[in-house]
PDB file of N, CA, C and O in Angstrom:
ATOM      1  N   MET A   1     -10.497 -34.545  44.180  1.00  0.00           N
ATOM      2  CA  MET A   1     -10.240 -33.172  43.019  1.00  0.00           C
ATOM      3  C   MET A   1     -10.558 -33.470  41.917  1.00  0.00           C
ATOM      4  O   MET A   1     -10.572 -34.532  41.499  1.00  0.00           O
ATOM      5  N   SER A   2     -10.816 -32.705  41.486  1.00  0.00           N
ATOM      6  CA  SER A   2     -11.449 -32.884  39.678  1.00  0.00           C
ATOM      7  C   SER A   2     -10.895 -33.070  38.894  1.00  0.00           C
ATOM      8  O   SER A   2      -9.962 -32.187  38.628  1.00  0.00           O
ATOM      9  N   THR A   3     -10.691 -33.838  37.711  1.00  0.00           N
ATOM     10  CA  THR A   3     -10.055 -33.836  36.467  1.00  0.00           C
ATOM     11  C   THR A   3     -10.519 -33.762  35.563  1.00  0.00           C
ATOM     12  O   THR A   3      -9.786 -33.432  34.545  1.00  0.00           O
ATOM     13  N   ASP A   4     -11.849 -32.882  35.384  1.00  0.00           N
ATOM     14  CA  ASP A   4     -12.647 -32.632  34.259  1.00  0.00           C
ATOM     15  C   ASP A   4     -12.267 -30.840  33.884  1.00  0.00           C
ATOM     16  O   ASP A   4     -12.327 -29.824  34.372  1.00  0.00           O
ATOM     17  N   THR A   5     -11.048 -31.133  33.351  1.00  0.00           N
ATOM     18  CA  THR A   5     -10.282 -29.703  32.610  1.00  0.00           C
ATOM     19  C   THR A   5     -11.658 -29.259  31.103  1.00  0.00           C
ATOM     20  O   THR A   5     -11.155 -28.478  30.376  1.00  0.00           O
ATOM     21  N   GLY A   6     -12.352 -30.112  31.144  1.00  0.00           N
ATOM     22  CA  GLY A   6     -13.164 -29.946  29.286  1.00  0.00           C
ATOM     23  C   GLY A   6     -13.287 -28.589  29.375  1.00  0.00           C
ATOM     24  O   GLY A   6     -13.445 -28.271  28.221  1.00  0.00           O
ATOM     25  N   ALA A   7     -13.897 -27.776  30.208  1.00  0.00           N
ATOM     26  CA  ALA A   7     -14.715 -26.534  30.219  1.00  0.00           C
ATOM     27  C   ALA A   7     -13.785 -25.440  30.584  1.00  0.00           C
ATOM     28  O   ALA A   7     -14.462 -24.433  30.729  1.00  0.00           O
ATOM     29  N   GLN A   8     -12.430 -26.173  30.575  1.00  0.00           N
ATOM     30  CA  GLN A   8     -11.456 -24.740  30.909  1.00  0.00           C
ATOM     31  C   GLN A   8     -10.430 -24.577  29.787  1.00  0.00           C
ATOM     32  O   GLN A   8     -10.433 -25.674  28.522  1.00  0.00           O
ATOM     33  N   TYR A   9      -9.854 -23.738  29.691  1.00  0.00           N
ATOM     34  CA  TYR A   9      -8.527 -23.695  28.866  1.00  0.00           C
ATOM     35  C   TYR A   9      -7.659 -22.746  29.393  1.00  0.00           C
ATOM     36  O   TYR A   9      -7.708 -22.255  30.719  1.00  0.00           O
ATOM     37  N   VAL A  10      -6.245 -22.521  29.158  1.00  0.00           N
ATOM     38  CA  VAL A  10      -5.201 -21.883  29.959  1.00  0.00           C
ATOM     39  C   VAL A  10      -5.252 -20.570  28.613  1.00  0.00           C
ATOM     40  O   VAL A  10      -4.770 -20.976  27.450  1.00  0.00           O
ATOM     41  N   ALA A  11      -5.122 -19.317  29.342  1.00  0.00           N
ATOM     42  CA  ALA A  11      -4.865 -18.597  28.909  1.00  0.00           C
ATOM     43  C   ALA A  11      -3.163 -18.045  29.274  1.00  0.00           C
ATOM     44  O   ALA A  11      -2.769 -17.961  30.069  1.00  0.00           O
ATOM     45  N   GLU A  12      -2.552 -17.889  27.659  1.00  0.00           N
ATOM     46  CA  GLU A  12      -1.310 -17.250  27.697  1.00  0.00           C
ATOM     47  C   GLU A  12      -0.816 -15.907  27.319  1.00  0.00           C
ATOM     48  O   GLU A  12      -1.270 -15.589  26.248  1.00  0.00           O
ATOM     49  N   PHE A  13      -0.472 -14.889  28.175  1.00  0.00           N
ATOM     50  CA  PHE A  13      -0.181 -13.759  27.964  1.00  0.00           C
ATOM     51  C   PHE A  13       0.984 -13.306  27.493  1.00  0.00           C
ATOM     52  O   PHE A  13       1.813 -13.187  27.843  1.00  0.00           O
ATOM     53  N   LEU A  14       1.123 -12.984  26.086  1.00  0.00           N
ATOM     54  CA  LEU A  14       2.365 -13.121  25.452  1.00  0.00           C
ATOM     55  C   LEU A  14       3.340 -11.673  25.443  1.00  0.00           C
ATOM     56  O   LEU A  14       4.126 -11.209  25.613  1.00  0.00           O
ATOM     57  N   ASP A  15       2.315 -10.529  25.772  1.00  0.00           N
ATOM     58  CA  ASP A  15       3.155  -9.203  25.933  1.00  0.00           C
ATOM     59  C   ASP A  15       2.091  -8.095  26.710  1.00  0.00           C
ATOM     60  O   ASP A  15       1.395  -8.863  27.650  1.00  0.00           O
ATOM     61  N   GLY A  16       2.510  -7.170  27.317  1.00  0.00           N
ATOM     62  CA  GLY A  16       2.055  -6.070  27.616  1.00  0.00           C
ATOM     63  C   GLY A  16       2.008  -5.977  29.239  1.00  0.00           C
ATOM     64  O   GLY A  16       3.334  -7.015  29.722  1.00  0.00           O
ATOM     65  N   PRO A  17       1.503  -5.667  30.165  1.00  0.00           N
ATOM     66  CA  PRO A  17       1.652  -5.396  31.411  1.00  0.00           C
ATOM     67  C   PRO A  17       1.534  -7.416  32.031  1.00  0.00           C
ATOM     68  O   PRO A  17       2.358  -7.460  32.977  1.00  0.00           O
ATOM     69  N   LEU A  18       0.827  -8.004  31.482  1.00  0.00           N
ATOM     70  CA  LEU A  18       0.834  -9.464  32.065  1.00  0.00           C
ATOM     71  C   LEU A  18       1.816 -10.682  31.402  1.00  0.00           C
ATOM     72  O   LEU A  18       1.281 -11.214  31.195  1.00  0.00           O
ATOM     73  N   GLU A  19       2.734  -9.958  30.168  1.00  0.00           N
ATOM     74  CA  GLU A  19       3.129 -10.704  29.901  1.00  0.00           C
ATOM     75  C   GLU A  19       3.985 -12.125  30.053  1.00  0.00           C
ATOM     76  O   GLU A  19       4.605 -12.024  31.558  1.00  0.00           O
ATOM     77  N   GLY A  20       4.136 -13.167  29.850  1.00  0.00           N
ATOM     78  CA  GLY A  20       4.616 -14.307  30.664  1.00  0.00           C
ATOM     79  C   GLY A  20       3.832 -14.946  31.652  1.00  0.00           C
ATOM     80  O   GLY A  20       4.113 -15.814  32.217  1.00  0.00           O
ATOM     81  N   GLU A  21       2.573 -14.394  31.986  1.00  0.00           N
ATOM     82  CA  GLU A  21       1.648 -14.959  32.980  1.00  0.00           C
ATOM     83  C   GLU A  21       0.528 -15.929  32.085  1.00  0.00           C
ATOM     84  O   GLU A  21       0.238 -15.648  30.827  1.00  0.00           O
ATOM     85  N   PHE A  22       0.660 -16.938  32.956  1.00  0.00           N
ATOM     86  CA  PHE A  22      -0.789 -17.975  32.482  1.00  0.00           C
ATOM     87  C   PHE A  22      -1.935 -17.920  33.196  1.00  0.00           C
ATOM     88  O   PHE A  22      -2.018 -17.681  34.415  1.00  0.00           O
ATOM     89  N   GLU A  23      -3.408 -18.313  32.866  1.00  0.00           N
ATOM     90  CA  GLU A  23      -4.306 -18.354  33.681  1.00  0.00           C
ATOM     91  C   GLU A  23      -5.279 -19.393  33.155  1.00  0.00           C
ATOM     92  O   GLU A  23      -5.876 -19.540  32.142  1.00  0.00           O
ATOM     93  N   GLN A  24      -5.785 -20.209  34.216  1.00  0.00           N
ATOM     94  CA  GLN A  24      -6.806 -20.868  33.985  1.00  0.00           C
ATOM     95  C   GLN A  24      -8.204 -20.181  33.746  1.00  0.00           C
ATOM     96  O   GLN A  24      -8.280 -19.705  34.941  1.00  0.00           O
ATOM     97  N   ARG A  25      -8.580 -20.491  32.299  1.00  0.00           N
ATOM     98  CA  ARG A  25      -9.844 -20.016  32.244  1.00  0.00           C
ATOM     99  C   ARG A  25     -11.060 -20.806  31.902  1.00  0.00           C
ATOM    100  O   ARG A  25     -10.813 -22.019  31.443  1.00  0.00           O
ATOM    101  N   VAL A  26     -12.479 -20.173  32.265  1.00  0.00           N
ATOM    102  CA  VAL A  26     -13.544 -21.501  31.491  1.00  0.00           C
ATOM    103  C   VAL A  26     -13.992 -21.072  30.353  1.00  0.00           C
ATOM    104  O   VAL A  26     -14.346 -19.845  29.923  1.00  0.00           O
ATOM    105  N   LEU A  27     -14.251 -21.787  29.409  1.00  0.00           N
ATOM    106  CA  LEU A  27     -14.683 -21.815  28.277  1.00  0.00           C
ATOM    107  C   LEU A  27     -16.335 -21.254  28.332  1.00  0.00           C
ATOM    108  O   LEU A  27     -17.119 -21.529  29.383  1.00  0.00           O
ATOM    109  N   VAL A  28     -16.717 -20.026  27.500  1.00  0.00           N
ATOM    110  CA  VAL A  28     -17.979 -19.684  27.428  1.00  0.00           C
ATOM    111  C   VAL A  28     -18.450 -20.035  26.088  1.00  0.00           C
ATOM    112  O   VAL A  28     -18.258 -20.116  24.587  1.00  0.00           O
ATOM    113  N   GLY A  29     -19.619 -21.114  26.164  1.00  0.00           N
ATOM    114  CA  GLY A  29     -20.436 -21.666  25.638  1.00  0.00           C
ATOM    115  C   GLY A  29     -19.518 -22.281  24.674  1.00  0.00           C
ATOM    116  O   GLY A  29     -20.002 -22.756  23.491  1.00  0.00           O
ATOM    117  N   GLY A  30     -18.505 -23.124  25.301  1.00  0.00           N
ATOM    118  CA  GLY A  30     -17.787 -24.198  24.874  1.00  0.00           C
ATOM    119  C   GLY A  30     -16.950 -23.633  24.021  1.00  0.00           C
ATOM    120  O   GLY A  30     -16.418 -24.597  23.386  1.00  0.00           O
ATOM    121  N   LYS A  31     -16.458 -22.370  23.595  1.00  0.00           N
ATOM    122  CA  LYS A  31     -15.388 -21.388  23.299  1.00  0.00           C
ATOM    123  C   LYS A  31     -14.470 -20.696  24.322  1.00  0.00           C
ATOM    124  O   LYS A  31     -15.039 -19.834  25.379  1.00  0.00           O
ATOM    125  N   PRO A  32     -13.374 -20.566  23.729  1.00  0.00           N
ATOM    126  CA  PRO A  32     -12.338 -19.595  24.420  1.00  0.00           C
ATOM    127  C   PRO A  32     -12.870 -18.063  23.873  1.00  0.00           C
ATOM    128  O   PRO A  32     -13.365 -18.025  23.378  1.00  0.00           O
ATOM    129  N   GLU A  33     -12.775 -17.411  24.981  1.00  0.00           N
ATOM    130  CA  GLU A  33     -13.354 -15.657  24.376  1.00  0.00           C
ATOM    131  C   GLU A  33     -12.387 -15.248  23.750  1.00  0.00           C
ATOM    132  O   GLU A  33     -11.021 -15.742  23.681  1.00  0.00           O
ATOM    133  N   ARG A  34     -12.370 -14.623  22.867  1.00  0.00           N
ATOM    134  CA  ARG A  34     -11.686 -13.571  21.696  1.00  0.00           C
ATOM    135  C   ARG A  34     -11.092 -12.674  22.326  1.00  0.00           C
ATOM    136  O   ARG A  34      -9.997 -12.230  21.913  1.00  0.00           O
ATOM    137  N   ARG A  35     -11.938 -11.902  23.808  1.00  0.00           N
ATOM    138  CA  ARG A  35     -11.029 -10.681  24.194  1.00  0.00           C
ATOM    139  C   ARG A  35     -11.506 -10.816  25.242  1.00  0.00           C
ATOM    140  O   ARG A  35     -12.429 -11.460  26.434  1.00  0.00           O
ATOM    141  N   VAL A  36     -10.161 -10.252  26.182  1.00  0.00           N
ATOM    142  CA  VAL A  36     -10.449 -10.567  27.631  1.00  0.00           C
ATOM    143  C   VAL A  36      -9.772  -9.211  28.667  1.00  0.00           C
ATOM    144  O   VAL A  36      -9.121  -8.514  28.006  1.00  0.00           O
ATOM    145  N   GLY A  37     -10.341  -8.765  29.610  1.00  0.00           N
ATOM    146  CA  GLY A  37     -10.081  -7.800  30.128  1.00  0.00           C
ATOM    147  C   GLY A  37     -10.065  -8.229  31.630  1.00  0.00           C
ATOM    148  O   GLY A  37      -9.933  -8.821  32.346  1.00  0.00           O
ATOM    149  N   MET A  38      -8.566  -7.693  31.864  1.00  0.00           N
ATOM    150  CA  MET A  38      -7.206  -8.313  33.019  1.00  0.00           C
ATOM    151  C   MET A  38      -7.078  -6.932  33.775  1.00  0.00           C
ATOM    152  O   MET A  38      -6.460  -6.047  33.730  1.00  0.00           O
ATOM    153  N   VAL A  39      -7.925  -6.862  35.338  1.00  0.00           N
ATOM    154  CA  VAL A  39      -7.314  -5.820  35.975  1.00  0.00           C
ATOM    155  C   VAL A  39      -6.027  -6.247  37.174  1.00  0.00           C
ATOM    156  O   VAL A  39      -6.067  -7.511  37.399  1.00  0.00           O
ATOM    157  N   ALA A  40      -5.288  -5.399  36.865  1.00  0.00           N
ATOM    158  CA  ALA A  40      -3.816  -5.410  37.721  1.00  0.00           C
ATOM    159  C   ALA A  40      -3.455  -4.384  38.145  1.00  0.00           C
ATOM    160  O   ALA A  40      -3.561  -3.222  37.512  1.00  0.00           O
ATOM    161  N   ALA A  41      -2.427  -4.730  39.147  1.00  0.00           N
ATOM    162  CA  ALA A  41      -1.938  -3.490  39.716  1.00  0.00           C
ATOM    163  C   ALA A  41      -0.779  -2.836  39.253  1.00  0.00           C
ATOM    164  O   ALA A  41      -0.095  -3.743  38.798  1.00  0.00           O
ATOM    165  N   VAL A  42      -0.667  -1.699  38.791  1.00  0.00           N
ATOM    166  CA  VAL A  42       0.521  -0.811  38.404  1.00  0.00           C
ATOM    167  C   VAL A  42       0.710   0.143  39.169  1.00  0.00           C
ATOM    168  O   VAL A  42       0.492   0.980  39.082  1.00  0.00           O
ATOM    169  N   ASP A  43       2.071   0.144  39.866  1.00  0.00           N
ATOM    170  CA  ASP A  43       2.659   1.214  40.781  1.00  0.00           C
ATOM    171  C   ASP A  43       1.145   1.787  41.709  1.00  0.00           C
ATOM    172  O   ASP A  43       1.301   2.797  42.189  1.00  0.00           O
ATOM    173  N   GLY A  44       0.813   0.529  42.244  1.00  0.00           N
ATOM    174  CA  GLY A  44      -0.167   0.383  43.338  1.00  0.00           C
ATOM    175  C   GLY A  44      -1.475   1.199  42.778  1.00  0.00           C
ATOM    176  O   GLY A  44      -2.400   1.228  43.795  1.00  0.00           O
ATOM    177  N   LEU A  45      -1.508   1.194  41.484  1.00  0.00           N
ATOM    178  CA  LEU A  45      -2.956   1.469  40.895  1.00  0.00           C
ATOM    179  C   LEU A  45      -3.898   0.476  40.121  1.00  0.00           C
ATOM    180  O   LEU A  45      -3.190  -0.064  39.417  1.00  0.00           O
ATOM    181  N   GLU A  46      -4.831  -0.003  40.575  1.00  0.00           N
ATOM    182  CA  GLU A  46      -5.587  -0.678  39.670  1.00  0.00           C
ATOM    183  C   GLU A  46      -5.717  -0.308  38.300  1.00  0.00           C
ATOM    184  O   GLU A  46      -6.346   0.566  37.961  1.00  0.00           O
ATOM    185  N   SER A  47      -5.418  -1.083  37.159  1.00  0.00           N
ATOM    186  CA  SER A  47      -5.435  -0.838  35.648  1.00  0.00           C
ATOM    187  C   SER A  47      -6.450  -1.840  35.192  1.00  0.00           C
ATOM    188  O   SER A  47      -6.038  -3.174  35.329  1.00  0.00           O
ATOM    189  N   LEU A  48      -6.809  -1.452  33.982  1.00  0.00           N
ATOM    190  CA  LEU A  48      -7.621  -2.908  33.197  1.00  0.00           C
ATOM    191  C   LEU A  48      -7.044  -2.963  32.159  1.00  0.00           C
ATOM    192  O   LEU A  48      -6.629  -1.893  31.104  1.00  0.00           O
ATOM    193  N   PHE A  49      -6.451  -3.790  31.036  1.00  0.00           N
ATOM    194  CA  PHE A  49      -5.768  -4.348  30.243  1.00  0.00           C
ATOM    195  C   PHE A  49      -6.325  -4.755  29.220  1.00  0.00           C
ATOM    196  O   PHE A  49      -7.485  -6.240  30.056  1.00  0.00           O
ATOM    197  N   TRP A  50      -6.894  -5.060  28.479  1.00  0.00           N
ATOM    198  CA  TRP A  50      -7.350  -5.500  27.057  1.00  0.00           C
ATOM    199  C   TRP A  50      -6.495  -6.556  26.549  1.00  0.00           C
ATOM    200  O   TRP A  50      -5.652  -6.176  25.831  1.00  0.00           O
ATOM    201  N   TYR A  51      -6.990  -7.698  26.467  1.00  0.00           N
ATOM    202  CA  TYR A  51      -6.136  -8.742  25.406  1.00  0.00           C
ATOM    203  C   TYR A  51      -7.094  -9.563  24.148  1.00  0.00           C
ATOM    204  O   TYR A  51      -8.271  -9.505  24.851  1.00  0.00           O
ATOM    205  N   ASP A  52      -6.489  -9.491  23.161  1.00  0.00           N
ATOM    206  CA  ASP A  52      -7.194 -10.156  22.435  1.00  0.00           C
ATOM    207  C   ASP A  52      -6.265 -11.590  22.237  1.00  0.00           C
ATOM    208  O   ASP A  52      -5.170 -11.778  21.988  1.00  0.00           O
ATOM    209  N   ALA A  53      -7.410 -12.767  21.556  1.00  0.00           N
ATOM    210  CA  ALA A  53      -7.177 -13.806  21.136  1.00  0.00           C
ATOM    211  C   ALA A  53      -5.967 -13.799  19.833  1.00  0.00           C
ATOM    212  O   ALA A  53      -6.754 -13.569  19.007  1.00  0.00           O
ATOM    213  N   VAL A  54      -5.022 -14.526  19.488  1.00  0.00           N
ATOM    214  CA  VAL A  54      -4.300 -14.577  18.416  1.00  0.00           C
ATOM    215  C   VAL A  54      -3.562 -15.746  17.978  1.00  0.00           C
ATOM    216  O   VAL A  54      -3.689 -16.221  16.736  1.00  0.00           O
ATOM    217  N   ASP A  55      -4.108 -16.964  18.883  1.00  0.00           N
ATOM    218  CA  ASP A  55      -3.398 -17.955  18.475  1.00  0.00           C
ATOM    219  C   ASP A  55      -4.400 -19.295  19.419  1.00  0.00           C
ATOM    220  O   ASP A  55      -4.181 -18.750  20.646  1.00  0.00           O
ATOM    221  N   GLU A  56      -4.658 -20.154  19.083  1.00  0.00           N
ATOM    222  CA  GLU A  56      -5.611 -21.494  19.940  1.00  0.00           C
ATOM    223  C   GLU A  56      -4.961 -22.770  19.675  1.00  0.00           C
ATOM    224  O   GLU A  56      -5.033 -22.852  18.092  1.00  0.00           O
ATOM    225  N   ARG A  57      -4.463 -23.807  20.185  1.00  0.00           N
ATOM    226  CA  ARG A  57      -4.187 -25.030  20.182  1.00  0.00           C
ATOM    227  C   ARG A  57      -4.113 -25.576  21.433  1.00  0.00           C
ATOM    228  O   ARG A  57      -4.828 -25.320  22.212  1.00  0.00           O
ATOM    229  N   GLU A  58      -3.970 -26.775  20.985  1.00  0.00           N
ATOM    230  CA  GLU A  58      -3.888 -27.935  21.902  1.00  0.00           C
ATOM    231  C   GLU A  58      -2.831 -28.534  22.573  1.00  0.00           C
ATOM    232  O   GLU A  58      -2.123 -28.632  21.891  1.00  0.00           O
ATOM    233  N   VAL A  59      -2.296 -28.420  23.756  1.00  0.00           N
ATOM    234  CA  VAL A  59      -1.268 -28.730  24.439  1.00  0.00           C
ATOM    235  C   VAL A  59      -1.372 -29.579  25.310  1.00  0.00           C
ATOM    236  O   VAL A  59      -2.312 -29.495  26.447  1.00  0.00           O
ATOM    237  N   ASN A  60      -1.080 -31.231  25.147  1.00  0.00           N
ATOM    238  CA  ASN A  60      -1.232 -32.175  26.214  1.00  0.00           C
ATOM    239  C   ASN A  60      -2.579 -32.400  26.374  1.00  0.00           C
ATOM    240  O   ASN A  60      -2.821 -32.458  27.926  1.00  0.00           O
ATOM    241  N   GLY A  61      -3.845 -32.328  25.590  1.00  0.00           N
ATOM    242  CA  GLY A  61      -4.931 -32.656  25.827  1.00  0.00           C
ATOM    243  C   GLY A  61      -6.037 -31.571  26.404  1.00  0.00           C
ATOM    244  O   GLY A  61      -6.971 -31.530  26.470  1.00  0.00           O
ATOM    245  N   GLN A  62      -4.930 -30.095  26.099  1.00  0.00           N
ATOM    246  CA  GLN A  62      -5.802 -29.181  26.836  1.00  0.00           C
ATOM    247  C   GLN A  62      -5.921 -27.991  26.002  1.00  0.00           C
ATOM    248  O   GLN A  62      -4.806 -27.406  25.395  1.00  0.00           O
ATOM    249  N   MET A  63      -6.630 -27.167  26.033  1.00  0.00           N
ATOM    250  CA  MET A  63      -6.998 -26.279  25.119  1.00  0.00           C
ATOM    251  C   MET A  63      -6.198 -24.998  25.300  1.00  0.00           C
ATOM    252  O   MET A  63      -5.737 -24.566  26.765  1.00  0.00           O
ATOM    253  N   ARG A  64      -5.183 -24.284  24.869  1.00  0.00           N
ATOM    254  CA  ARG A  64      -4.151 -23.126  25.277  1.00  0.00           C
ATOM    255  C   ARG A  64      -4.358 -22.104  24.564  1.00  0.00           C
ATOM    256  O   ARG A  64      -4.468 -22.176  23.191  1.00  0.00           O
ATOM    257  N   VAL A  65      -4.790 -20.509  24.763  1.00  0.00           N
ATOM    258  CA  VAL A  65      -4.886 -19.439  23.931  1.00  0.00           C
ATOM    259  C   VAL A  65      -3.999 -18.665  23.899  1.00  0.00           C
ATOM    260  O   VAL A  65      -3.898 -18.595  25.224  1.00  0.00           O
ATOM    261  N   GLN A  66      -3.524 -17.884  23.024  1.00  0.00           N
ATOM    262  CA  GLN A  66      -2.687 -16.816  23.202  1.00  0.00           C
ATOM    263  C   GLN A  66      -3.058 -15.467  23.091  1.00  0.00           C
ATOM    264  O   GLN A  66      -3.719 -15.530  21.975  1.00  0.00           O
ATOM    265  N   PHE A  67      -2.777 -14.934  23.981  1.00  0.00           N
ATOM    266  CA  PHE A  67      -3.615 -12.963  24.029  1.00  0.00           C
ATOM    267  C   PHE A  67      -2.673 -12.374  24.036  1.00  0.00           C
ATOM    268  O   PHE A  67      -1.127 -12.712  24.476  1.00  0.00           O
ATOM    269  N   ARG A  68      -2.809 -11.061  23.055  1.00  0.00           N
ATOM    270  CA  ARG A  68      -2.147 -10.124  22.623  1.00  0.00           C
ATOM    271  C   ARG A  68      -2.219  -8.779  23.443  1.00  0.00           C
ATOM    272  O   ARG A  68      -3.504  -8.805  23.325  1.00  0.00           O
ATOM    273  N   PHE A  69      -1.584  -7.847  23.911  1.00  0.00           N
ATOM    274  CA  PHE A  69      -2.250  -6.468  24.525  1.00  0.00           C
ATOM    275  C   PHE A  69      -2.438  -5.810  23.653  1.00  0.00           C
ATOM    276  O   PHE A  69      -2.061  -5.749  22.631  1.00  0.00           O
ATOM    277  N   ASP A  70      -3.923  -5.100  23.943  1.00  0.00           N
ATOM    278  CA  ASP A  70      -4.153  -4.184  22.914  1.00  0.00           C
ATOM    279  C   ASP A  70      -4.424  -2.691  23.973  1.00  0.00           C
ATOM    280  O   ASP A  70      -4.832  -2.031  25.067  1.00  0.00           O
ATOM    281  N   ALA A  71      -3.136  -1.649  23.550  1.00  0.00           N
ATOM    282  CA  ALA A  71      -2.395  -0.771  23.968  1.00  0.00           C
ATOM    283  C   ALA A  71      -3.698   0.322  24.096  1.00  0.00           C
ATOM    284  O   ALA A  71      -3.793   0.932  24.705  1.00  0.00           O
ATOM    285  N   ASP A  72      -4.045   0.353  23.106  1.00  0.00           N
ATOM    286  CA  ASP A  72      -5.096   1.258  22.904  1.00  0.00           C
ATOM    287  C   ASP A  72      -5.939   1.472  23.400  1.00  0.00           C
ATOM    288  O   ASP A  72      -6.978   2.564  24.206  1.00  0.00           O
ATOM    289  N   ASP A  73      -6.823   0.321  23.633  1.00  0.00           N
ATOM    290  CA  ASP A  73      -8.164   0.467  24.974  1.00  0.00           C
ATOM    291  C   ASP A  73      -7.866   0.013  26.356  1.00  0.00           C
ATOM    292  O   ASP A  73      -8.962   0.357  26.767  1.00  0.00           O
ATOM    293  N   SER A  74      -7.003  -0.208  26.932  1.00  0.00           N
ATOM    294  CA  SER A  74      -6.313  -0.682  27.997  1.00  0.00           C
ATOM    295  C   SER A  74      -5.688   0.593  28.505  1.00  0.00           C
ATOM    296  O   SER A  74      -5.532   2.073  27.507  1.00  0.00           O
ATOM    297  N   ASP A  75      -5.762   0.999  29.956  1.00  0.00           N
ATOM    298  CA  ASP A  75      -5.516   1.777  30.996  1.00  0.00           C
ATOM    299  C   ASP A  75      -3.954   2.340  30.369  1.00  0.00           C
ATOM    300  O   ASP A  75      -3.222   1.100  30.118  1.00  0.00           O
ATOM    301  N   PRO A  76      -3.738   3.225  30.581  1.00  0.00           N
ATOM    302  CA  PRO A  76      -1.778   3.716  30.082  1.00  0.00           C
ATOM    303  C   PRO A  76      -1.081   2.425  31.323  1.00  0.00           C
ATOM    304  O   PRO A  76      -1.677   3.003  32.208  1.00  0.00           O
ATOM    305  N   VAL A  77      -0.331   2.362  30.889  1.00  0.00           N
ATOM    306  CA  VAL A  77       1.072   1.348  31.960  1.00  0.00           C
ATOM    307  C   VAL A  77       1.916   2.474  32.603  1.00  0.00           C
ATOM    308  O   VAL A  77       2.551   2.544  33.403  1.00  0.00           O
ATOM    309  N   GLU A  78       2.357   3.769  31.727  1.00  0.00           N
ATOM    310  CA  GLU A  78       3.280   4.390  32.436  1.00  0.00           C
ATOM    311  C   GLU A  78       2.782   5.368  33.677  1.00  0.00           C
ATOM    312  O   GLU A  78       1.652   5.606  33.613  1.00  0.00           O
ATOM    313  N   SER A  79       3.914   5.726  34.233  1.00  0.00           N
ATOM    314  CA  SER A  79       3.306   6.042  35.841  1.00  0.00           C
ATOM    315  C   SER A  79       3.921   7.515  35.778  1.00  0.00           C
ATOM    316  O   SER A  79       4.564   7.512  34.838  1.00  0.00           O
ATOM    317  N   ASP A  80       3.109   8.555  36.115  1.00  0.00           N
ATOM    318  CA  ASP A  80       3.297   9.531  36.386  1.00  0.00           C
ATOM    319  C   ASP A  80       3.947  10.025  37.711  1.00  0.00           C
ATOM    320  O   ASP A  80       3.276   9.744  38.726  1.00  0.00           O
ATOM    321  N   ASP A  81       5.697  10.408  37.653  1.00  0.00           N
ATOM    322  CA  ASP A  81       6.155  10.624  38.380  1.00  0.00           C
ATOM    323  C   ASP A  81       5.857  12.221  38.550  1.00  0.00           C
ATOM    324  O   ASP A  81       7.578  12.768  38.430  1.00  0.00           O
ATOM    325  N   GLU A  82       5.316  12.323  39.675  1.00  0.00           N
ATOM    326  CA  GLU A  82       5.165  14.444  39.755  1.00  0.00           C
ATOM    327  C   GLU A  82       5.427  14.426  41.236  1.00  0.00           C
ATOM    328  O   GLU A  82       5.009  13.822  42.488  1.00  0.00           O
ATOM    329  N   ASN A  83       6.721  14.594  40.999  1.00  0.00           N
ATOM    330  CA  ASN A  83       7.534  15.396  42.703  1.00  0.00           C
ATOM    331  C   ASN A  83       7.548  16.580  42.796  1.00  0.00           C
ATOM    332  O   ASN A  83       8.032  17.383  42.410  1.00  0.00           O
ATOM    333  N   ASP A  84       6.518  17.174  43.503  1.00  0.00           N
ATOM    334  CA  ASP A  84       6.450  18.494  44.056  1.00  0.00           C
ATOM    335  C   ASP A  84       7.589  19.127  44.879  1.00  0.00           C
ATOM    336  O   ASP A  84       7.138  18.499  45.762  1.00  0.00           O
TER     337      ASP A  84
END
């Protein structure tokens, strides 16, 4: 088992559909991404959600980056409840 986490960071999603989620991600060019697109299922449909980095810090020797939801650029989260 590899303990080399130097090329990775932890992404923390602060709000939006992925609120409270954490994900291990790979550094790009030695740096965390400033913007990430995440695909998630909402009401059974895959949707694309964009998140922007808002804070970066080191926690217990590992880089952690907090991301905020960009609702304007993301797929809508509300579902259409059309019952004919």
